[in-house]
């Protein structure tokens, strides 16, 4: 899986691409930064980000784009521009038919350093180690984009398993609901309800000779033959 | 001038187009809303907004796109999506070579109703009146998009004049700076400084017969012949 990570921003927007290998191994592909001056109109700055991300997607053909999830709590002055840049990046990915994954800054830090409140330097150090680079990528936005891509490589199998488990749980709930509905319908027909069936099985078990079913026995061999 | 106004949002994104006429007259062109469900991935919702705005731009060929400036203070839960949508709209405009103007909600309300804290119903009522519509546009997001476009029609001549005045002030400051630099260079040459020239002119004026330059006279005919 090839992941393009983006640390969104207007003044500096980090872009980093990595690829998953065997196990937790992640290999470096490329890293860069898009810059735009605060004297440019906002739409021109967003255009600079969009055009560059589009070029990276076309050149390096990632399977997924990972973007930092922006929170409004942090630095209210710049957060709107950052959110707008992240929206533009998500749009470019969608137009290329790629899925977009959002990870919070603390998820990224926790994935890469083991500590959700790690500093920028610590994140850069771990990115350098994990990818076997000669020196930490600069500026910090470049290192952050790579950290985001690494985070996605490591989190996505877990997120996939969680999604599968949730889908399975929903399926089981659906089956249970269908059985309940069926049981109620049976009752209306005048045939025995599930509760009546259970009571009958219990009565049958109690009428067995003592010792054939005790608390010390295998409870899975209880009344009704439940497994 | 034809203005496409956008009230950015993910669940509902209002789009309204108006055209300026003589004086403050504004005519209605079209209005609509893009909707996307919260069950869709964020990038798909942004794509829906982008694709629709792009279709409107191609179909109605506006001269400028006016977008609501999003503030992080209001409703932290939805503001990030709104900011991302506004970024996407600005990008689509930039890609079509159109300028983008941002107006705050209170600027829009003040322009349309005369009151920066007007309610949604009051804005809709004024939009209906100004554009001579039979009924208020629904939902509120559609009326807000039209209000934004009207606001731009009325504010932009003033903003243009302000920009021209600022450019003129910057030009004057530049000329003044150049003259100062020249005066300092002249001083280094041993020739009289601006201050020395001023003192000489003042001395000459004071030596004139009384009444030739008084406080009641035209001060522009003062020493040094300043205009």
XYZ file of C-alpha atoms in Angstrom:
454
model
C 0.000 0.000 0.000
C 1.327 3.421 -0.965
C 0.188 6.320 1.245
C 0.384 10.046 0.474
C 0.285 11.994 3.732
C -0.558 15.698 3.828
C 0.017 18.104 6.712
C -2.364 20.805 5.442
C -1.475 24.487 5.570
C -1.268 27.611 3.442
C 2.160 29.044 4.303
C 3.696 25.558 4.328
C 1.868 22.358 3.321
C 3.875 19.166 3.886
C 3.523 16.207 1.499
C 5.117 12.823 2.225
C 4.793 9.466 0.503
C 5.653 6.074 2.033
C 4.967 2.447 1.189
C 4.167 -0.468 3.483
C 6.427 -3.514 3.409
C 6.435 -6.742 5.429
C 5.007 -6.380 8.965
C 5.532 -2.888 10.328
C 8.274 -2.016 7.805
C 7.598 1.256 5.985
C 9.770 2.565 3.164
C 10.343 6.183 2.162
C 9.225 7.277 -1.315
C 9.333 11.101 -1.435
C 8.777 14.239 0.620
C 8.220 17.935 -0.130
C 6.555 21.168 0.882
C 4.235 23.563 -0.966
C 4.718 27.176 0.055
C 2.608 30.251 -0.653
C 2.986 33.814 0.598
C 0.396 35.534 2.815
C 0.284 38.415 0.268
C -1.454 36.152 -2.281
C -5.282 36.026 -2.324
C -6.611 33.013 -0.401
C -7.961 31.288 -3.528
C -4.500 31.471 -5.178
C -2.910 29.889 -2.101
C -5.486 27.071 -2.141
C -4.840 26.653 -5.871
C -1.094 26.261 -5.207
C -1.807 23.472 -2.683
C -4.352 21.752 -4.967
C -2.140 21.866 -8.066
C 0.894 20.484 -6.243
C -1.037 17.665 -4.506
C -2.583 16.789 -7.878
C 0.898 16.571 -9.452
C 2.104 14.316 -6.606
C -0.939 12.031 -6.954
C -0.391 11.756 -10.740
C 3.359 11.145 -10.377
C 3.429 8.736 -7.417
C -0.013 7.085 -7.731
C -0.822 6.486 -4.032
C -3.584 4.039 -2.985
C -4.872 6.339 -0.262
C -4.452 9.935 0.934
C -4.023 10.556 4.675
C -4.782 14.078 5.916
C -4.421 15.615 9.343
C -7.808 16.154 10.963
C -7.991 19.840 11.855
C -9.410 20.949 15.190
C -10.851 24.388 15.747
C -9.568 24.478 19.326
C -5.951 25.102 18.277
C -4.746 28.503 17.066
C -8.025 30.059 15.945
C -6.204 32.589 13.723
C -4.703 30.069 11.301
C -7.107 27.149 11.718
C -9.576 28.329 9.061
C -6.872 28.420 6.355
C -5.655 24.992 7.479
C -9.203 23.585 7.319
C -9.706 25.084 3.851
C -6.412 23.558 2.659
C -7.414 20.154 4.072
C -10.759 20.384 2.240
C -8.984 21.121 -1.013
C -6.622 18.148 -0.516
C -9.580 15.825 0.200
C -11.299 17.083 -2.965
C -8.227 16.418 -5.134
C -8.035 12.876 -3.714
C -11.772 12.296 -4.338
C -11.422 13.541 -7.914
C -8.603 11.018 -8.427
C -10.916 8.292 -7.060
C -8.799 7.804 -3.927
C -10.116 7.195 -0.401
C -9.180 9.805 2.208
C -8.332 8.966 5.820
C -8.215 11.591 8.553
C -6.008 11.177 11.610
C -5.814 13.608 14.535
C -2.424 15.067 15.550
C -2.443 13.003 18.758
C -3.220 9.793 16.832
C -0.217 10.525 14.596
C 2.088 11.294 17.535
C 0.899 8.208 19.469
C 1.375 5.944 16.426
C 4.889 7.186 15.657
C 6.344 7.924 19.128
C 4.020 6.017 21.480
C 3.075 9.309 23.156
C 0.080 11.404 22.021
C 1.617 14.627 23.346
C 5.092 14.168 21.829
C 6.921 17.264 20.533
C 7.758 18.075 16.919
C 11.444 17.116 17.385
C 10.522 13.708 18.806
C 8.169 13.037 15.869
C 10.906 14.032 13.382
C 13.437 11.774 15.149
C 11.107 8.763 14.996
C 10.220 9.429 11.317
C 13.961 9.515 10.533
C 14.518 6.199 12.379
C 11.463 4.384 10.992
C 12.263 5.342 7.394
C 16.053 4.911 7.810
C 16.794 8.453 6.605
C 20.206 10.129 6.955
C 18.742 13.254 8.577
C 15.330 14.473 9.838
C 13.216 15.862 6.954
C 12.916 19.651 7.065
C 10.854 21.754 7.612
C 8.757 20.189 10.401
C 5.734 20.137 8.042
C 7.577 17.666 5.769
C 8.352 15.384 8.735
C 4.731 15.695 9.904
C 3.416 14.642 6.481
C 5.627 11.519 6.587
C 4.514 10.833 10.189
C 0.902 11.024 9.026
C 1.576 8.544 6.199
C 3.380 6.155 8.604
C 0.506 6.518 11.085
C -1.940 5.510 8.357
C 0.134 2.435 7.426
C 0.084 1.254 11.042
C -3.438 2.297 12.015
C -5.323 1.214 8.901
C -5.071 -2.599 9.452
C -6.440 -2.014 12.970
C -9.154 0.322 11.655
C -10.034 -2.261 8.976
C -10.361 -4.977 11.646
C -12.520 -2.651 13.755
C -14.752 -1.908 10.758
C -15.050 -5.655 10.038
C -15.894 -6.369 13.679
C -18.533 -3.623 13.660
C -20.023 -4.979 10.408
C -20.075 -8.493 11.937
C -21.753 -7.163 15.116
C -24.370 -5.369 13.044
C -24.992 -8.588 11.072
C -25.440 -10.617 14.273
C -27.829 -7.990 15.663
C -29.800 -8.191 12.406
C -30.056 -11.991 12.622
C -31.112 -11.781 16.293
C -33.783 -9.212 15.431
C -35.093 -11.415 12.600
C -35.306 -14.417 14.997
C -37.178 -12.347 17.587
C -39.657 -11.207 14.934
C -40.095 -14.813 13.810
C -40.606 -15.970 17.420
C -43.321 -13.333 17.947
C -45.029 -14.346 14.681
C -44.983 -18.025 15.795
C -46.647 -17.021 19.075
C -49.470 -15.300 17.168
C -50.003 -18.580 15.240
C -50.745 -20.287 18.568
C -47.575 -22.404 18.372
C -45.224 -22.416 21.437
C -43.087 -19.256 21.983
C -39.324 -19.387 22.509
C -39.946 -18.827 26.239
C -42.417 -21.735 26.348
C -39.908 -23.961 24.488
C -37.217 -22.999 27.021
C -39.497 -23.766 29.990
C -40.397 -27.164 28.475
C -36.712 -28.051 27.961
C -35.899 -26.975 31.521
C -38.716 -29.113 32.936
C -37.476 -32.106 30.916
C -33.936 -31.632 32.256
C -35.145 -31.424 35.871
C -37.069 -34.676 35.495
C -33.779 -36.505 34.615
C -32.133 -38.708 37.315
C -29.933 -36.723 39.784
C -26.287 -36.316 38.705
C -26.950 -36.306 35.003
C -26.651 -32.497 34.987
C -24.927 -30.770 37.865
C -23.228 -27.455 38.416
C -19.850 -29.204 38.139
C -20.744 -30.659 34.736
C -20.145 -29.047 31.361
C -22.734 -26.270 31.278
C -22.745 -26.387 27.488
C -24.582 -29.714 27.828
C -27.427 -27.972 29.702
C -31.117 -27.865 28.763
C -31.886 -27.051 25.150
C -28.464 -28.370 24.065
C -27.072 -24.820 23.769
C -23.554 -24.501 22.348
C -21.395 42.345 -13.050
C -22.720 38.856 -12.375
C -22.062 37.462 -8.895
C -22.304 33.840 -7.760
C -22.783 33.752 -3.987
C -22.127 30.622 -1.952
C -23.245 29.925 1.612
C -20.820 27.041 2.226
C -21.871 23.868 4.014
C -21.874 20.088 3.693
C -25.442 19.133 4.594
C -26.828 22.122 2.658
C -24.737 24.484 0.506
C -26.664 27.453 -0.904
C -25.826 28.860 -4.349
C -27.361 32.091 -5.638
C -26.629 34.193 -8.710
C -27.569 37.852 -9.199
C -26.606 40.605 -11.591
C -26.043 44.306 -10.948
C -28.128 46.819 -12.854
C -28.293 50.624 -12.716
C -27.473 52.094 -9.277
C -28.359 49.735 -6.466
C -30.715 47.634 -8.631
C -29.902 43.908 -8.487
C -31.663 41.287 -10.590
C -32.230 37.635 -9.768
C -30.628 35.015 -12.030
C -30.881 31.630 -10.266
C -30.782 29.935 -6.874
C -30.272 26.380 -5.618
C -28.934 24.132 -2.897
C -26.455 21.222 -2.944
C -27.233 18.569 -0.367
C -25.175 15.619 0.867
C -25.903 13.126 3.621
C -23.779 12.817 6.774
C -23.362 9.084 6.047
C -21.156 9.854 3.021
C -17.367 10.090 3.514
C -16.229 13.718 3.894
C -14.331 13.737 0.573
C -17.495 12.619 -1.276
C -19.479 15.467 0.306
C -16.812 17.998 -0.707
C -16.845 16.495 -4.206
C -20.632 17.009 -4.418
C -20.205 20.700 -3.509
C -17.267 21.185 -5.909
C -18.970 19.467 -8.855
C -22.177 21.460 -8.437
C -20.442 24.838 -8.044
C -18.346 23.989 -11.109
C -21.526 23.266 -13.110
C -23.074 26.576 -11.981
C -19.917 28.507 -12.935
C -19.844 26.869 -16.390
C -23.574 27.405 -16.958
C -24.012 30.959 -15.625
C -20.512 32.395 -16.168
C -20.254 34.758 -13.176
C -17.581 37.504 -13.031
C -16.830 36.911 -9.379
C -17.594 34.360 -6.649
C -18.625 35.651 -3.214
C -18.235 33.228 -0.300
C -19.180 33.563 3.339
C -16.121 34.025 5.527
C -16.243 31.257 8.124
C -15.422 31.986 11.758
C -14.236 29.327 14.149
C -16.090 30.948 17.056
C -19.515 29.735 15.905
C -20.645 26.134 16.364
C -17.282 24.373 16.677
C -18.826 21.014 15.737
C -19.813 21.931 12.171
C -17.403 24.792 11.469
C -14.594 22.566 10.164
C -16.828 21.064 7.458
C -18.070 24.528 6.553
C -14.489 25.833 6.276
C -13.507 22.841 4.124
C -16.500 23.451 1.836
C -15.597 27.154 1.523
C -12.021 26.192 0.604
C -13.300 23.872 -2.100
C -15.583 26.603 -3.513
C -12.674 29.095 -3.580
C -10.535 26.516 -5.397
C -13.196 25.895 -8.061
C -13.458 29.671 -8.626
C -9.660 30.021 -8.857
C -9.473 27.169 -11.367
C -12.076 28.989 -13.480
C -9.897 32.122 -13.291
C -12.461 33.991 -11.179
C -11.692 36.300 -8.255
C -13.121 35.303 -4.889
C -14.490 37.763 -2.340
C -15.137 36.811 1.285
C -17.772 38.584 3.356
C -18.542 37.896 7.017
C -22.096 36.985 8.070
C -22.477 40.374 9.812
C -21.279 42.254 6.699
C -23.928 40.394 4.678
C -26.686 41.073 7.214
C -25.693 44.741 7.543
C -25.579 45.209 3.753
C -28.981 43.612 3.150
C -30.988 44.610 6.251
C -28.976 47.509 7.700
C -28.449 45.513 10.897
C -25.408 43.251 11.437
C -27.293 41.045 13.909
C -30.451 40.561 11.832
C -32.172 37.153 11.954
C -32.483 34.642 9.121
C -36.140 35.562 8.471
C -35.309 39.279 8.161
C -32.502 38.503 5.673
C -34.852 36.296 3.619
C -37.532 39.028 3.626
C -35.070 41.667 2.372
C -33.660 39.315 -0.300
C -37.231 38.706 -1.515
C -37.911 42.477 -1.654
C -34.608 43.489 -3.265
C -34.885 40.861 -5.998
C -38.666 41.278 -6.435
C -39.372 37.583 -5.847
C -42.858 36.158 -5.250
C -41.818 34.286 -2.095
C -38.703 33.990 0.099
C -36.223 31.455 -1.361
C -36.106 28.211 0.658
C -34.240 26.746 2.477
C -32.524 29.571 4.420
C -29.186 28.580 2.852
C -30.538 29.528 -0.598
C -31.665 32.955 0.701
C -28.277 33.402 2.425
C -26.419 32.679 -0.824
C -28.479 35.363 -2.610
C -27.904 37.782 0.305
C -24.175 37.181 -0.038
C -24.288 37.918 -3.771
C -26.343 41.114 -3.166
C -23.908 42.141 -0.418
C -21.033 41.756 -2.865
C -22.801 43.894 -5.500
C -23.252 46.702 -2.969
C -19.956 46.401 -1.084
C -17.566 45.858 -3.988
C -17.671 49.440 -5.417
C -16.833 50.720 -1.905
C -14.116 48.058 -1.467
C -12.709 48.974 -4.890
C -12.552 52.645 -3.907
C -10.865 51.675 -0.624
C -8.321 49.528 -2.491
C -7.646 52.406 -4.926
C -7.192 54.837 -2.022
C -4.810 52.400 -0.307
C -2.829 51.928 -3.528
C -2.646 55.734 -3.973
C -1.484 56.157 -0.335
C 1.188 53.493 -0.845
C 2.313 55.267 -4.039
C 2.586 58.631 -2.236
C 4.545 56.991 0.601
C 6.885 55.468 -2.006
C 7.480 58.860 -3.692
C 8.086 60.473 -0.285
C 10.600 57.765 0.625
C 12.407 58.191 -2.698
C 12.620 61.982 -2.120
C 14.002 61.458 1.391
C 16.645 59.062 0.067
C 17.552 61.593 -2.639
C 17.742 64.394 -0.062
C 20.109 62.310 2.096
C 22.299 61.495 -0.941
C 22.415 65.240 -1.832
C 23.525 65.992 1.729
C 26.437 63.559 1.411
C 27.487 65.405 -1.790
C 27.900 68.586 0.293
C 24.958 70.282 -1.418
C 22.226 71.866 0.809
C 19.890 69.458 2.625
C 16.107 69.658 2.407
C 16.120 71.193 5.909
C 18.644 73.805 4.826
C 16.577 74.557 1.712
C 13.470 74.912 3.912
C 15.282 77.277 6.309
C 16.519 79.374 3.376
C 12.999 79.572 1.884
C 11.592 80.544 5.297
C 14.205 83.264 5.767
C 13.398 84.618 2.285
C 9.665 84.667 3.097
C 10.242 86.486 6.395
C 12.266 89.165 4.612
C 9.252 89.965 2.328
C 7.135 93.042 3.089
C 4.508 92.452 5.802
C 1.097 91.284 4.453
C 2.444 89.327 1.508
C 1.988 86.071 3.508
C -0.351 86.011 6.468
C -2.284 83.385 8.372
C -5.496 84.520 6.632
C -3.945 84.035 3.192
C -3.951 80.831 1.143
C -1.496 78.628 3.021
C -0.681 76.794 -0.162
C 1.197 79.918 -1.258
C 3.482 79.551 1.755
C 7.320 79.248 1.753
C 8.826 76.808 -0.728
C 5.726 77.087 -2.946
C 4.352 73.781 -1.584
C 1.191 72.436 -3.227
